[in-house]
Structure formats: C-alpha cells, structure tokens
Coordinates of C-alpha atoms and ligand atoms in Angstrom, one line a residue:
M183 CA -26.5 6.4 0.4
S184 CA -23.8 4.3 1.4
R185 CA -22.0 2.0 -1.0
T186 CA -22.6 -1.6 -0.6
V187 CA -21.1 -4.7 -1.9
E188 CA -24.1 -5.4 -4.3
H189 CA -24.6 -1.7 -5.1
H190 CA -21.4 0.4 -5.5
K191 CA -20.6 3.7 -7.4
T192 CA -19.8 2.9 -10.8
T193 CA -17.9 5.5 -12.8
A194 CA -16.4 5.8 -16.3
V195 CA -12.9 5.4 -17.3
D196 CA -11.1 8.5 -17.6
S197 CA -11.8 10.4 -20.8
P198 CA -10.3 13.8 -21.1
E199 CA -11.4 14.1 -24.7
A200 CA -15.1 13.6 -23.7
L201 CA -14.6 16.7 -21.4
G202 CA -13.0 18.8 -24.1
A203 CA -10.0 18.9 -21.8
E204 CA -7.5 19.2 -24.4
T205 CA -9.2 22.0 -26.2
P206 CA -8.1 25.6 -25.3
E207 CA -11.5 26.9 -25.1
A208 CA -12.5 24.2 -22.5
S209 CA -13.8 25.7 -19.3
I210 CA -14.3 24.3 -15.9
D211 CA -18.1 24.8 -16.6
A212 CA -17.9 22.2 -19.2
L213 CA -17.5 19.4 -16.8
G214 CA -20.9 18.1 -16.5
T215 CA -22.5 15.0 -15.6
L216 CA -20.5 13.0 -18.1
L217 CA -20.2 9.7 -16.3
T218 CA -20.9 6.5 -18.0
P219 CA -21.5 3.2 -16.1
S220 CA -18.6 0.8 -16.2
A221 CA -18.2 -2.8 -15.3
N222 CA -18.1 -4.2 -11.8
S223 CA -14.9 -2.8 -11.0
W224 CA -14.7 -1.6 -7.5
W225 CA -10.9 -1.3 -7.4
R226 CA -11.0 1.6 -9.9
G227 CA -12.3 4.0 -7.4
D228 CA -12.8 2.4 -3.8
T229 CA -11.2 3.7 -0.5
I230 CA -9.0 0.8 0.9
Y231 CA -7.8 0.8 4.6
Q232 CA -4.7 -1.1 5.3
I233 CA -4.6 -3.1 8.6
Y234 CA -1.4 -4.4 10.1
P235 CA -3.1 -7.0 12.3
R236 CA -0.4 -7.0 14.9
S237 CA -0.9 -3.2 15.7
F238 CA -4.7 -2.6 14.9
A239 CA -6.6 -3.7 18.0
D240 CA -5.8 -6.7 20.5
G241 CA -9.0 -8.9 21.3
N242 CA -7.4 -11.2 23.7
G243 CA -5.2 -9.0 25.8
D244 CA -1.7 -10.3 25.2
G245 CA -0.4 -7.0 23.8
T246 CA -0.5 -8.2 20.1
G247 CA -3.3 -7.2 17.8
D248 CA -5.4 -10.0 16.4
L249 CA -8.5 -10.7 14.2
R250 CA -10.7 -10.7 17.1
G251 CA -9.6 -7.2 17.8
V252 CA -10.4 -6.1 14.2
R253 CA -13.9 -7.8 14.3
Q254 CA -14.7 -5.7 17.3
R255 CA -13.7 -2.5 15.8
L256 CA -15.3 -3.1 12.3
P257 CA -18.1 -0.6 13.2
Y258 CA -15.3 2.1 13.5
L259 CA -14.2 1.3 9.9
K260 CA -17.7 1.3 8.8
E261 CA -18.2 4.7 10.4
L262 CA -14.9 6.1 8.9
G263 CA -16.3 5.3 5.4
I264 CA -13.9 2.7 3.8
N265 CA -14.9 0.3 1.2
A266 CA -12.3 -2.5 1.6
I267 CA -9.6 -3.6 4.0
W268 CA -6.2 -4.9 2.9
Y269 CA -4.6 -7.2 5.5
T270 CA -0.8 -7.4 5.8
P271 CA 0.0 -11.2 6.1
W272 CA -2.0 -12.8 8.8
Y273 CA -0.8 -16.6 8.0
E274 CA 1.3 -18.7 10.2
S275 CA 4.8 -17.2 10.3
P276 CA 7.7 -17.0 12.5
L277 CA 7.2 -13.1 12.2
A278 CA 10.9 -12.5 11.2
D279 CA 9.7 -10.0 8.9
G280 CA 6.4 -9.1 10.2
G281 CA 4.5 -12.0 8.6
Y282 CA 6.1 -11.5 5.1
D283 CA 7.8 -14.9 5.9
V284 CA 4.9 -17.0 5.3
A285 CA 5.2 -20.7 6.7
D286 CA 1.6 -21.8 5.7
Y287 CA -0.9 -19.8 3.6
R288 CA -3.8 -21.9 4.7
R289 CA -3.4 -21.2 8.5
I290 CA -3.8 -18.0 10.4
D291 CA -0.8 -17.4 12.9
P292 CA -2.0 -18.4 16.3
A293 CA -0.9 -14.8 17.5
F294 CA -3.8 -13.5 15.3
G295 CA -6.5 -16.1 15.6
D296 CA -7.3 -19.1 13.3
L297 CA -9.0 -19.7 10.0
A298 CA -12.4 -19.8 11.2
E299 CA -12.0 -16.3 12.9
A300 CA -10.6 -15.1 9.6
E301 CA -13.6 -16.5 7.6
A302 CA -15.9 -14.8 10.2
L303 CA -14.1 -11.7 9.9
I304 CA -14.4 -11.7 6.0
Q305 CA -18.2 -12.4 6.3
D306 CA -18.7 -9.7 9.0
A307 CA -17.0 -7.1 7.0
L308 CA -19.0 -8.1 3.9
A309 CA -22.1 -7.6 5.9
L310 CA -21.1 -3.9 6.2
G311 CA -20.2 -3.7 2.7
I312 CA -16.5 -3.9 3.1
R313 CA -14.4 -6.2 0.9
T314 CA -11.3 -8.1 2.0
I315 CA -8.0 -7.9 0.4
V316 CA -5.3 -10.5 1.6
D317 CA -1.4 -10.2 0.9
V318 CA 0.2 -12.9 -0.9
V319 CA 4.1 -13.1 -0.9
P320 CA 5.2 -15.0 -3.9
N321 CA 8.9 -14.0 -4.0
H322 CA 9.8 -16.1 -1.0
V323 CA 8.5 -18.0 1.8
S324 CA 9.6 -18.5 5.4
A325 CA 12.5 -20.7 6.1
A326 CA 10.0 -22.5 8.4
H327 CA 7.9 -23.4 5.4
R328 CA 7.7 -27.2 4.7
W329 CA 9.2 -26.8 1.2
F330 CA 12.4 -25.1 2.6
Q331 CA 12.6 -27.6 5.5
Q332 CA 12.3 -30.5 2.9
A333 CA 15.0 -28.7 0.8
L334 CA 17.3 -28.5 3.8
A335 CA 16.9 -32.1 4.6
A336 CA 17.6 -33.0 0.9
E337 CA 20.8 -33.3 -1.0
P338 CA 22.3 -30.6 -3.5
G339 CA 20.6 -31.2 -6.8
S340 CA 17.5 -32.8 -5.4
P341 CA 13.9 -32.1 -6.4
E342 CA 13.3 -30.5 -3.1
R343 CA 15.9 -28.0 -3.6
A344 CA 14.9 -27.2 -7.2
R345 CA 12.0 -25.0 -5.8
F346 CA 14.5 -22.5 -4.5
W347 CA 17.9 -21.1 -5.6
F348 CA 20.4 -23.5 -4.1
H349 CA 23.9 -23.0 -5.7
P350 CA 27.5 -23.8 -5.1
G351 CA 29.7 -21.0 -4.1
L352 CA 32.2 -19.4 -6.3
G353 CA 36.0 -19.6 -5.8
E354 CA 38.3 -22.5 -5.1
N355 CA 36.5 -23.6 -2.0
G356 CA 33.0 -22.3 -3.1
D357 CA 33.3 -19.7 -0.1
Q358 CA 32.3 -16.8 -2.4
P359 CA 28.6 -16.3 -2.9
P360 CA 27.3 -17.0 -6.3
T361 CA 26.5 -13.2 -7.1
H362 CA 27.0 -9.9 -5.2
W363 CA 23.4 -8.7 -5.8
P364 CA 22.6 -6.1 -3.1
N365 CA 19.9 -7.2 -0.6
N366 CA 16.7 -5.2 0.0
F367 CA 17.2 -5.1 3.6
A368 CA 21.3 -4.6 3.6
G369 CA 23.7 -7.3 4.3
P370 CA 24.3 -10.4 2.2
T371 CA 21.8 -12.0 -0.3
W372 CA 23.2 -15.5 -0.1
T373 CA 23.6 -17.6 2.9
R374 CA 25.8 -20.7 3.1
L375 CA 24.5 -23.9 4.7
T376 CA 26.4 -26.3 6.7
N377 CA 26.3 -29.9 5.8
E378 CA 25.3 -32.6 8.3
D379 CA 29.0 -33.6 8.8
G380 CA 30.0 -30.0 9.5
T381 CA 31.5 -29.2 6.2
P382 CA 30.3 -26.1 4.3
G383 CA 27.5 -26.6 1.9
E384 CA 25.5 -24.8 -0.9
W385 CA 24.4 -21.3 -0.7
Y386 CA 20.6 -20.2 -0.9
L387 CA 19.3 -16.9 -2.4
H388 CA 17.3 -14.3 -0.3
L389 CA 16.8 -10.9 -1.6
F390 CA 15.4 -10.1 1.8
D391 CA 16.2 -11.8 5.2
P392 CA 17.9 -15.1 5.4
E393 CA 14.6 -16.3 6.9
Q394 CA 13.0 -15.6 3.6
P395 CA 14.3 -17.9 0.9
D396 CA 13.4 -16.8 -2.6
L397 CA 11.4 -19.3 -4.7
N398 CA 12.4 -20.6 -8.2
W399 CA 9.5 -19.4 -10.2
S400 CA 10.5 -21.5 -13.2
H401 CA 9.4 -24.5 -11.2
P402 CA 5.9 -25.7 -12.2
E403 CA 5.0 -26.6 -8.6
V404 CA 5.7 -23.0 -7.4
V405 CA 3.4 -21.5 -10.1
Q406 CA 0.6 -24.1 -9.3
E407 CA 0.8 -23.7 -5.7
H408 CA 0.3 -19.8 -5.9
E409 CA -2.7 -20.2 -8.2
D410 CA -4.3 -22.6 -5.7
I411 CA -3.6 -20.2 -2.8
L412 CA -5.3 -17.5 -4.7
R413 CA -8.4 -19.8 -5.2
F414 CA -8.3 -20.9 -1.5
W415 CA -8.8 -17.1 -0.4
F416 CA -11.1 -16.3 -3.2
D417 CA -13.2 -19.3 -2.3
R418 CA -13.4 -17.8 1.4
G419 CA -15.0 -14.5 0.0
V420 CA -11.7 -12.5 -0.6
A421 CA -12.1 -9.8 -3.2
G422 CA -8.5 -8.8 -3.9
I423 CA -5.0 -10.0 -3.6
R424 CA -2.2 -7.6 -2.8
I425 CA 0.9 -9.1 -4.4
D426 CA 4.1 -8.6 -2.4
S427 CA 7.4 -7.6 -4.2
A428 CA 5.7 -8.3 -7.4
A429 CA 8.5 -7.4 -9.8
L430 CA 11.2 -9.7 -8.1
L431 CA 10.0 -13.2 -8.6
V432 CA 11.9 -14.3 -11.8
K433 CA 15.6 -14.4 -11.9
D434 CA 18.1 -14.9 -14.7
P435 CA 19.2 -18.5 -14.3
A436 CA 22.7 -17.7 -15.4
L437 CA 23.0 -15.6 -12.3
P438 CA 25.1 -12.8 -13.9
E439 CA 26.1 -9.7 -11.8
I440 CA 23.9 -6.7 -12.3
P441 CA 25.0 -4.6 -15.3
E442 CA 25.8 -0.9 -14.8
N443 CA 22.8 0.2 -16.7
P444 CA 20.5 -2.6 -17.2
G445 CA 18.2 -2.1 -20.3
P446 CA 14.6 -2.9 -20.1
G447 CA 14.2 -6.6 -18.9
E448 CA 18.1 -7.0 -18.5
H449 CA 18.1 -6.9 -14.8
P450 CA 18.9 -10.4 -13.5
N451 CA 16.3 -10.3 -10.5
T452 CA 14.0 -7.3 -11.2
D453 CA 11.2 -6.7 -13.7
R454 CA 12.0 -9.5 -16.0
D455 CA 9.9 -10.2 -18.9
E456 CA 8.8 -13.6 -17.8
L457 CA 6.9 -12.2 -14.9
H458 CA 4.1 -11.1 -17.2
T459 CA 3.3 -14.7 -18.0
I460 CA 2.9 -15.6 -14.3
Y461 CA 0.6 -12.7 -13.8
R462 CA -1.5 -13.6 -16.9
G463 CA -2.0 -17.0 -15.1
W464 CA -3.1 -15.1 -12.0
R465 CA -5.5 -13.0 -13.9
R466 CA -7.1 -16.2 -15.3
V467 CA -7.8 -17.4 -11.9
A468 CA -9.2 -14.0 -10.9
E469 CA -11.6 -14.1 -14.0
E470 CA -12.9 -17.5 -12.8
Y471 CA -14.6 -15.7 -9.9
R472 CA -15.6 -12.5 -11.7
D473 CA -19.2 -13.2 -11.9
R474 CA -19.8 -14.7 -8.7
A475 CA -22.2 -12.7 -6.5
P476 CA -22.0 -10.9 -4.1
L477 CA -18.5 -9.8 -4.6
G478 CA -18.1 -9.6 -8.4
G479 CA -14.8 -8.9 -9.8
R480 CA -11.7 -10.0 -7.8
A481 CA -8.7 -7.7 -8.1
L482 CA -4.9 -8.2 -8.4
I483 CA -2.9 -5.3 -6.8
G484 CA 0.6 -5.2 -7.3
E485 CA 3.4 -3.8 -5.0
I486 CA 5.7 -2.8 -7.8
W487 CA 8.6 -0.4 -7.1
L488 CA 10.1 0.5 -10.5
P489 CA 11.4 3.8 -11.5
D490 CA 10.2 3.6 -15.1
A491 CA 6.4 4.4 -15.3
E492 CA 6.0 2.6 -18.6
R493 CA 7.6 -0.7 -17.4
F494 CA 5.4 -0.3 -14.2
A495 CA 2.2 0.2 -16.3
A496 CA 3.0 -2.8 -18.4
Y497 CA 2.0 -5.1 -15.4
L498 CA -1.5 -3.4 -15.6
R499 CA -2.3 -4.5 -19.1
P500 CA -5.9 -5.7 -19.3
D501 CA -5.0 -9.5 -19.0
E502 CA -2.6 -8.8 -16.0
M503 CA -3.1 -7.1 -12.8
H504 CA -5.9 -4.8 -12.2
T505 CA -4.0 -2.0 -10.4
A506 CA -0.9 -1.2 -8.4
F507 CA 0.4 1.0 -5.7
N508 CA 1.7 4.4 -6.9
F509 CA 5.0 4.7 -5.1
D510 CA 6.1 7.6 -7.3
F511 CA 3.7 9.9 -5.7
M512 CA 4.3 8.4 -2.1
T513 CA 8.0 9.0 -2.2
R514 CA 8.0 12.7 -3.5
Q515 CA 8.6 15.9 -1.7
W516 CA 5.6 18.3 -0.6
K517 CA 6.3 20.5 -3.4
A518 CA 3.7 21.6 -6.1
E519 CA 5.9 20.9 -9.1
E520 CA 7.0 17.5 -7.8
L521 CA 3.6 16.4 -7.0
R522 CA 2.1 17.6 -10.2
A523 CA 4.8 16.0 -12.2
S524 CA 4.2 12.7 -10.5
I525 CA 0.3 13.1 -11.2
D526 CA 1.0 13.7 -14.8
L527 CA 3.6 10.8 -15.1
M528 CA 1.2 8.3 -13.6
R529 CA -1.9 9.4 -15.3
D530 CA -0.1 9.4 -18.6
A531 CA 1.4 5.8 -18.0
H532 CA -2.0 4.4 -16.9
A533 CA -4.1 6.1 -19.6
P534 CA -3.2 4.1 -22.7
I535 CA -3.9 0.7 -20.9
G536 CA -7.2 2.1 -19.4
A537 CA -5.9 1.1 -15.8
P538 CA -6.8 3.2 -12.7
C539 CA -4.3 5.0 -10.8
T540 CA -3.9 4.6 -7.1
W541 CA -3.2 7.2 -4.5
V542 CA -1.1 6.3 -1.5
L543 CA 0.5 8.6 1.2
S544 CA 2.2 5.9 3.4
N545 CA 2.0 2.3 4.3
H546 CA 3.7 -0.2 6.7
D547 CA 7.1 0.2 5.1
V548 CA 7.7 4.1 5.1
T549 CA 7.8 7.1 7.5
R550 CA 4.5 8.1 8.8
V551 CA 3.3 11.0 6.6
V552 CA 3.0 13.9 9.2
T553 CA 6.5 13.3 10.3
R554 CA 7.9 13.1 6.7
Y555 CA 6.0 16.2 5.4
G556 CA 7.3 18.4 8.5
R557 CA 11.0 17.7 7.4
E558 CA 12.8 20.0 5.1
D559 CA 13.5 17.2 2.7
S560 CA 10.1 15.5 2.7
S561 CA 10.9 12.7 0.1
F562 CA 11.2 9.2 1.2
E563 CA 14.0 6.6 0.4
F564 CA 14.9 3.2 1.8
L565 CA 18.4 2.5 3.4
K566 CA 19.0 6.2 3.9
K567 CA 20.2 7.6 7.3
R568 CA 16.9 9.0 8.6
R569 CA 17.3 9.0 12.3
G570 CA 17.3 12.3 14.1
I571 CA 16.1 14.4 11.4
P572 CA 14.3 17.4 12.7
T573 CA 10.5 17.6 11.9
D574 CA 8.0 20.1 12.5
L575 CA 4.9 18.1 13.4
A576 CA 2.5 21.0 13.2
L577 CA 3.6 21.8 9.7
G578 CA 3.6 18.2 8.7
T579 CA 0.1 17.5 10.1
R580 CA -1.3 20.6 8.2
R581 CA 0.5 19.1 5.1
A582 CA -0.7 15.7 5.7
R583 CA -4.4 17.1 5.8
A584 CA -3.9 18.9 2.7
A585 CA -2.5 15.8 1.1
A586 CA -5.3 13.7 2.4
L587 CA -8.0 15.9 0.5
L588 CA -5.7 16.3 -2.7
T589 CA -5.3 12.6 -3.0
A590 CA -8.9 11.7 -2.1
A591 CA -10.0 13.9 -5.1
L592 CA -7.7 12.4 -7.7
P593 CA -9.1 9.9 -10.1
G594 CA -8.4 6.3 -8.9
S595 CA -8.5 4.3 -5.7
L596 CA -7.3 5.6 -2.5
Y597 CA -5.2 3.6 0.2
I598 CA -5.1 4.7 3.7
W599 CA -2.5 3.3 6.1
Q600 CA -4.0 2.5 9.6
G601 CA -3.4 5.5 11.9
D602 CA -3.0 8.0 9.2
E603 CA -6.6 9.0 9.9
L604 CA -5.5 9.8 13.4
G605 CA -2.5 11.8 12.1
L606 CA 0.0 9.5 14.1
P607 CA 3.6 10.6 13.9
E608 CA 6.4 8.1 13.4
V609 CA 7.6 6.9 16.7
E610 CA 11.3 7.8 16.1
D611 CA 12.5 7.2 19.8
L612 CA 11.6 3.5 20.1
P613 CA 14.1 1.7 22.4
D614 CA 16.5 -0.1 20.2
E615 CA 16.0 -3.3 22.0
E616 CA 12.4 -3.1 21.0
R617 CA 12.9 -2.7 17.4
Q618 CA 12.2 -5.9 15.3
D619 CA 12.5 -4.9 11.8
P620 CA 15.3 -6.8 9.9
M621 CA 15.8 -3.5 7.9
Y622 CA 17.1 -1.8 11.1
H623 CA 19.2 -4.8 12.3
R624 CA 20.6 -5.7 8.9
S625 CA 21.6 -2.1 8.1
N626 CA 23.2 -1.7 11.5
G627 CA 20.8 1.0 12.4
V628 CA 21.7 3.1 9.2
D629 CA 18.0 2.6 8.2
P630 CA 15.9 3.1 11.3
G631 CA 13.6 0.6 10.0
R632 CA 9.7 0.3 9.9
D633 CA 8.8 -0.4 13.6
G634 CA 8.1 3.4 14.0
C635 CA 5.2 3.4 11.8
R636 CA 3.8 0.1 13.2
V637 CA 3.2 1.1 16.8
P638 CA -0.2 -0.3 18.2
L639 CA -3.1 2.2 17.7
P640 CA -4.4 4.3 20.4
W641 CA -8.2 4.0 20.9
S642 CA -9.1 5.6 24.1
G643 CA -7.9 6.7 27.6
Q644 CA -5.2 8.6 29.0
E645 CA -2.2 6.1 29.2
P646 CA -0.8 3.1 27.2
P647 CA -2.3 0.8 26.1
F648 CA -4.8 3.5 25.2
G649 CA -7.6 1.0 24.7
F650 CA -5.6 -1.0 22.3
E651 CA -6.3 -4.2 24.7
P652 CA -9.4 -5.0 26.3
E653 CA -10.3 -3.3 29.5
G654 CA -8.2 -4.6 32.5
S655 CA -5.4 -6.1 30.5
T656 CA -1.9 -5.2 31.6
A657 CA 0.4 -7.0 28.9
P658 CA 2.8 -4.6 27.5
T659 CA 2.1 -3.9 23.8
W660 CA 4.5 -5.6 21.4
L661 CA 6.0 -2.0 20.5
S662 CA 5.6 0.5 23.2
Q663 CA 3.3 3.5 22.6
P664 CA 4.5 6.9 23.5
A665 CA 3.1 8.0 26.8
D666 CA 1.6 11.2 25.2
W667 CA -0.6 9.7 22.6
N668 CA -3.7 10.6 24.6
T669 CA -4.4 13.3 22.4
Y670 CA -4.4 11.0 19.4
T671 CA -6.9 8.5 20.6
V672 CA -10.1 7.7 18.4
E673 CA -12.0 8.6 21.5
A674 CA -10.2 12.2 21.9
Q675 CA -10.5 12.9 18.1
R676 CA -14.1 12.0 18.0
K677 CA -15.1 14.9 20.3
D678 CA -12.8 17.4 18.3
P679 CA -14.5 18.7 15.2
G680 CA -11.1 19.9 13.9
S681 CA -9.5 16.5 14.4
M682 CA -7.7 14.6 11.6
L683 CA -10.2 11.8 12.2
N684 CA -13.1 14.0 11.6
L685 CA -11.6 15.4 8.4
Y686 CA -11.0 12.0 7.2
R687 CA -14.7 11.0 8.1
R688 CA -16.1 14.0 6.3
M689 CA -13.7 13.4 3.3
L690 CA -14.6 9.9 2.8
E691 CA -18.3 10.6 3.2
F692 CA -18.0 13.0 0.2
R693 CA -16.0 10.3 -1.7
E694 CA -18.6 7.8 -1.1
R695 CA -21.5 10.0 -2.1
D696 CA -20.2 12.4 -4.7
A697 CA -20.3 10.6 -8.1
A698 CA -17.4 13.2 -9.3
L699 CA -14.8 11.2 -6.8
G700 CA -13.2 8.0 -7.3
D701 CA -12.7 6.9 -10.9
G702 CA -13.7 9.4 -13.7
P703 CA -12.8 12.4 -15.5
F704 CA -10.2 14.8 -14.6
R705 CA -8.7 18.1 -15.9
W706 CA -6.0 20.4 -14.5
L707 CA -7.2 24.0 -14.2
T708 CA -4.9 26.8 -15.1
A709 CA -4.7 30.6 -14.8
S710 CA -7.2 30.8 -17.7
D711 CA -9.8 29.2 -15.6
H712 CA -9.1 31.3 -12.5
A713 CA -6.3 33.8 -11.7
G714 CA -3.6 32.3 -9.7
F715 CA -4.2 28.5 -10.6
G716 CA -1.0 27.2 -11.9
P717 CA 2.4 26.2 -10.7
E718 CA 2.0 27.1 -6.9
V719 CA -1.8 26.5 -6.7
L720 CA -2.7 23.0 -7.9
A721 CA -6.2 23.0 -9.1
F722 CA -8.1 20.5 -11.1
A723 CA -11.8 19.7 -11.9
R724 CA -13.6 16.5 -11.8
A725 CA -17.2 16.0 -13.1
D726 CA -20.3 17.9 -11.9
G727 CA -18.3 21.3 -11.3
F728 CA -16.3 19.6 -8.5
I729 CA -12.8 21.3 -8.1
S730 CA -9.9 20.7 -5.7
V731 CA -7.4 23.4 -5.0
T732 CA -4.3 22.9 -3.0
N733 CA -2.2 26.0 -2.1
F734 CA 1.6 25.4 -2.0
S735 CA 2.3 29.2 -2.6
G736 CA 3.1 30.3 1.0
E737 CA 0.5 33.0 0.6
P738 CA -3.2 33.1 1.2
F739 CA -5.1 32.6 -2.0
A740 CA -8.5 33.9 -3.3
L741 CA -10.8 31.0 -4.4
P742 CA -13.2 31.4 -7.3
E743 CA -16.3 33.2 -6.3
R744 CA -18.8 31.1 -8.1
A745 CA -17.9 28.2 -6.0
Q746 CA -19.4 26.6 -2.9
L747 CA -16.9 25.5 -0.3
L748 CA -17.5 21.8 0.3
L749 CA -14.6 21.0 2.7
S750 CA -11.2 22.4 3.5
S751 CA -8.3 20.8 5.2
S752 CA -7.7 23.8 7.3
P753 CA -10.2 26.7 8.0
L754 CA -10.2 29.5 5.5
E755 CA -8.8 32.7 6.7
G756 CA -10.6 35.9 5.9
G757 CA -12.3 34.0 3.1
L758 CA -8.9 33.1 1.6
L759 CA -7.3 29.6 1.2
P760 CA -4.2 29.5 3.5
A761 CA -0.9 27.9 2.6
D762 CA -0.6 24.2 2.7
T763 CA -4.4 23.7 2.6
T764 CA -6.7 22.0 0.1
A765 CA -10.2 23.0 -0.5
W766 CA -12.9 21.2 -2.3
L767 CA -15.4 23.4 -4.2
R768 CA -18.4 22.9 -6.4
L769 CA -19.3 25.6 -9.0
T770 CA -22.5 26.9 -8.0
Q771 CA -23.4 28.0 -11.7
H772 CA -23.1 25.9 -14.7
P773 CA -23.7 28.4 -17.5
S774 CA -24.1 26.3 -20.8
R775 CA -21.1 26.9 -23.1
T776 CA -21.8 29.5 -25.8
N777 CA -19.0 28.6 -28.2
Ligands
LIG245 C1 7.2 -5.6 0.9 C2 6.5 -5.5 2.2 O1 5.5 -4.3 2.0 C3 7.5 -5.5 3.2 O2 6.9 -5.1 4.4 C4 8.3 -6.7 3.2 O3 9.4 -6.6 4.2 C5 9.0 -7.0 1.7 N1 8.0 -6.8 0.6 C6 9.5 -8.4 1.8 O4 8.4 -9.4 1.8

C-alpha cells in the first residue's frame, strides 16, 4: 500500500506515558498497537527529499539542472519512496548564492524553466502522491530585486530605503561601518555605497553576501509581501514552505554591538522575540488553506540554527511553525553518547509543545555524510578549516548506512539530501576556479564552501556527465563531476543489491508501509530489556514490537533471539550485528504482560 495525497499514514503524537515507557517494569513487549489517528499532518512523519534544481537533472542539455529534468525523473523519486520534495530556491536570481538571492518570487529563473513548468511539476508530483515544498528566503533579497534597485536610485531617508537597513557610517567621515557584527559568509557585514557624484554614501546591511541586502521586517510592506508570496505558492498547490535563515529577520533598530553573553532575546540580529509575531502571521496564512483538498494542511518548516533547544522549540508552538530542521543531530559526531544526547535533547524540547522532531543527516550547506563520518572528528561546523582532512570513505559509507536506518526509525519526519541515497562523497578536489560559493570566496578559502556537496548527480553511463544531461549533450556540467563516479550512478546501483540506493529503497518502503515508523511512540531500550543494550548499543522500540539497534561498540553484538530481522545496514556476521551497523527488528512474540 502506498501513501497518497488523499490517504496517508496518520499516527499519534508521541506519548511515552501511554506506553508505560517511564515505568521500571515496562518491557519492550508492552509496545503494542497503541497508535491513535491524528489530524491531517503529513509533516509529522513523512520522508522529504531535498532537490537542488541546479544539480539534480538537466532536461535541456546546457549543463545546469532544471525543472524539466526533475519532471523526467519523478518516477525515480516515486520508486525511491519519498512523500514530498523540497526545492531549494528556483526563482529568478543572479545566483550569487545559488538562488538564495531572490530577484523575483513570482518567476522561475530562466536557467531552470518558467512558471508554467513549475506548475506542471507540482501537479505531476501530486499525481504520484508527492507533495511540494518551496523555499522562501525572508531575511534578504537579491541586490537585483526591484525593491533594492529602487532603494539604490532613491535618496537617504527615502521610503524606498526604509525597506532595508541603510545607515550612515560611524566616525568623523562616516567611513566606519555602523556595527561590527560578523558575517555568516565571513568578511564585512555592511557595504558602503557611492553616491552619483562619486562621494561615499550610506552603508547597507547584509548578514550574508553583499548581493543579499537584509530586509527591514519592521516595515509593513515587507510583512505583507511575504504573506502574499506564501499565498502565491499555496495557490499553486504547494504544501509546505521551508523558511530560510528563519531566526535572523529581526534586528535591534538601535544597532548595538553583540554583547559578550547575550541573554535570551538580547542578540541584536538573531532569535529576537519579535520574530514570533511574524511567524504567527505566516501560520494564519497556512491555516487559510488547511482544509483545501487534496493537499490538506500546509506546513511551515524553519531553518533555525540556535544552540539553545528551548529557544529553538519556541518557534514550533502550536500557532507558529509546524516543524524545523534538527541541526543539533546533523552536526554531532558519530558517537553513541553524542547521538543519544542529541536525540534526548531534541525530543525533550519538542515534547512539551507537541511538535514533531525532524531527522537530517546533511543538506546543501554541509559536508556530505559519507565523507564526514569517515573523518576522525566527524562533527560539522561552518567556517572551520576543513580542506584536506583525511577521510576513510569505506568507514564513512558504512556509518552513513547505519545512520540512515537509525534516523529513519526515529519518531518524526525524515529529510534526505539528493545524492545521499547514492552515498555520494563530498567532492573535495574541485578546481578552485570552478568554486562558486561565496562562503569559499569570502573566507579566502578557509571554509572550502559548499560546492563539493552540490556536484551534479550521476545517473548512468561510464563517464561525465553520467546521464545528468540528455543523451548526446556535450555541455560541461556547471560543476565538474569526478571521472570515477561510474560506480555511484543510479544505473549501477540499481543492479547491485548491496548498494546504498537499494538500502534506501528498502528502508523507505518499510517506512511507508510500517505504521510503527514516522510519527508515534518511542522508548529507549536498556540492558534490562536485552543484555548489552545501553551506552554503546543504541536500541529503541517503536510500536508493534518494532526495534532499531545501532552498534557503536566496535565489537559484534548478539541481537535478541525473539526477534525477526527486517533490515540491516550491513550484513550480519555469524548471526551477530557488526560494528557501525543498524538492524531493524520485529519481536516475533508479544506475550501479554502478567504484572
Ligand atoms: C541558508 C541556506 O541554506 C544557505 O544555502 C544560504 O546560503 C543562506 N541561508 C542564506 O540565504
């Protein structure tokens, strides 16, 4: 049975009490069919596939991916078993930051297609039961956006400039920037304009590239315009909005420097309390669409990087966003205690507000997971010198397989970055002249940037472009693919039963069919459930006797006997679960509890 738009798995809000999970006598057998139906809330447990349109598939043969390419490959995604697609920005853009510099939300960048093609893609996907999520980038626009162009043409103090953060400089000649806030891409955060007569002018704020001027969210037109953009895409059948840099929009108008240890809500440009009013407004827009068939609920999904889990979860209160990316988990080391702590931290933060967790191993901004997990230090941090760090790809791949099953079994929704289902490694040796990411250029190469995880996907054949382009096209791909990616192609992996692709397919098939997976109950299993479960062997139970076990111990592990093996990330060895492997099991007996 496959999930469709009209009919999809509905499961309960996590309720450990209902499982007796907190009582010492609770046993894994106590996890029965305790699911209760919930509202039309697909975002609580669906599998969402992230597409970077530039690098997914090229339909017109110019070396850049496009919407036609995605349309042609929808059957692949259906077969993979995903429920929704999140597209990184596909709007008109100079692509100074890969599309996160939006010039016009109501047009598609000509490199990717046009609005009619996007509408057709949304409908084609829907016909396969796949929802669409678009990316909205409210913190900033492109310098090419009409608002910024109008602001540049207008005088200091004009209404056109009031939509942004234009400010005179400090110091006698105004040649000092208004603040010394750090830039997310390294380098300056303010850029000074030159007046028409050649004299130096005002400064404008950009927390990212100078091509991405920050909007002033205390301006009512900025608020109104974004609510209209949401409606524009909801009206076209979009089911969810991924909100870019969601915690950065509001700035302290007094423009103070950042205090040494800012208390909650005290940072001048991050996580300010006024943000919640903005997202309550967005939620009201989403609610307008809630009951419209066939999509049902429309979801707001936040990109929120905040170290404080409680502050993070505050954005997920019932009248704000529906869910947000769990970066805490994504940036942790491949270590049992780290991942367990992260799972607990995030579940505890989400529980009081009834919001679902998300599980993410990577995305278009971070090092590919097989490369990261093959490093001695497998954590992730931006603006850290990360070039030339040795990695063991075989080990990283083994761990990435185990991580895939571990995350797919946790309660909540699952996000898959395109190419992770192929086990693609980070392309670390891209020629420097090909690198486009401002993060690389603005950090003077300290941060290798994000191009290495954005290389066009390999589909088939023995040499570049590996089926990325239509047959016979010879245009070089916008980033070059490694010559030895023939073993990573979809075509090659389809034929190999042990491939990453086939693991993902089986995993997602289970996730789709098995009511225990996705949203729903969860309980850690301990040594009192089975000898050896504990600090180095992370084991947990879901409903219906479903169990997930990940072995971090370095030693083979004896699994419970009363269990049927459903799937494992690497083959068992002599009946034992090898190191860096996850197994999914189902208890074969459910003796009723006697006490
Ligand atoms: C977060 C996005 O994921 C990233 O790719 C982008 O560069 C920044 N926000 C700025 O929009």
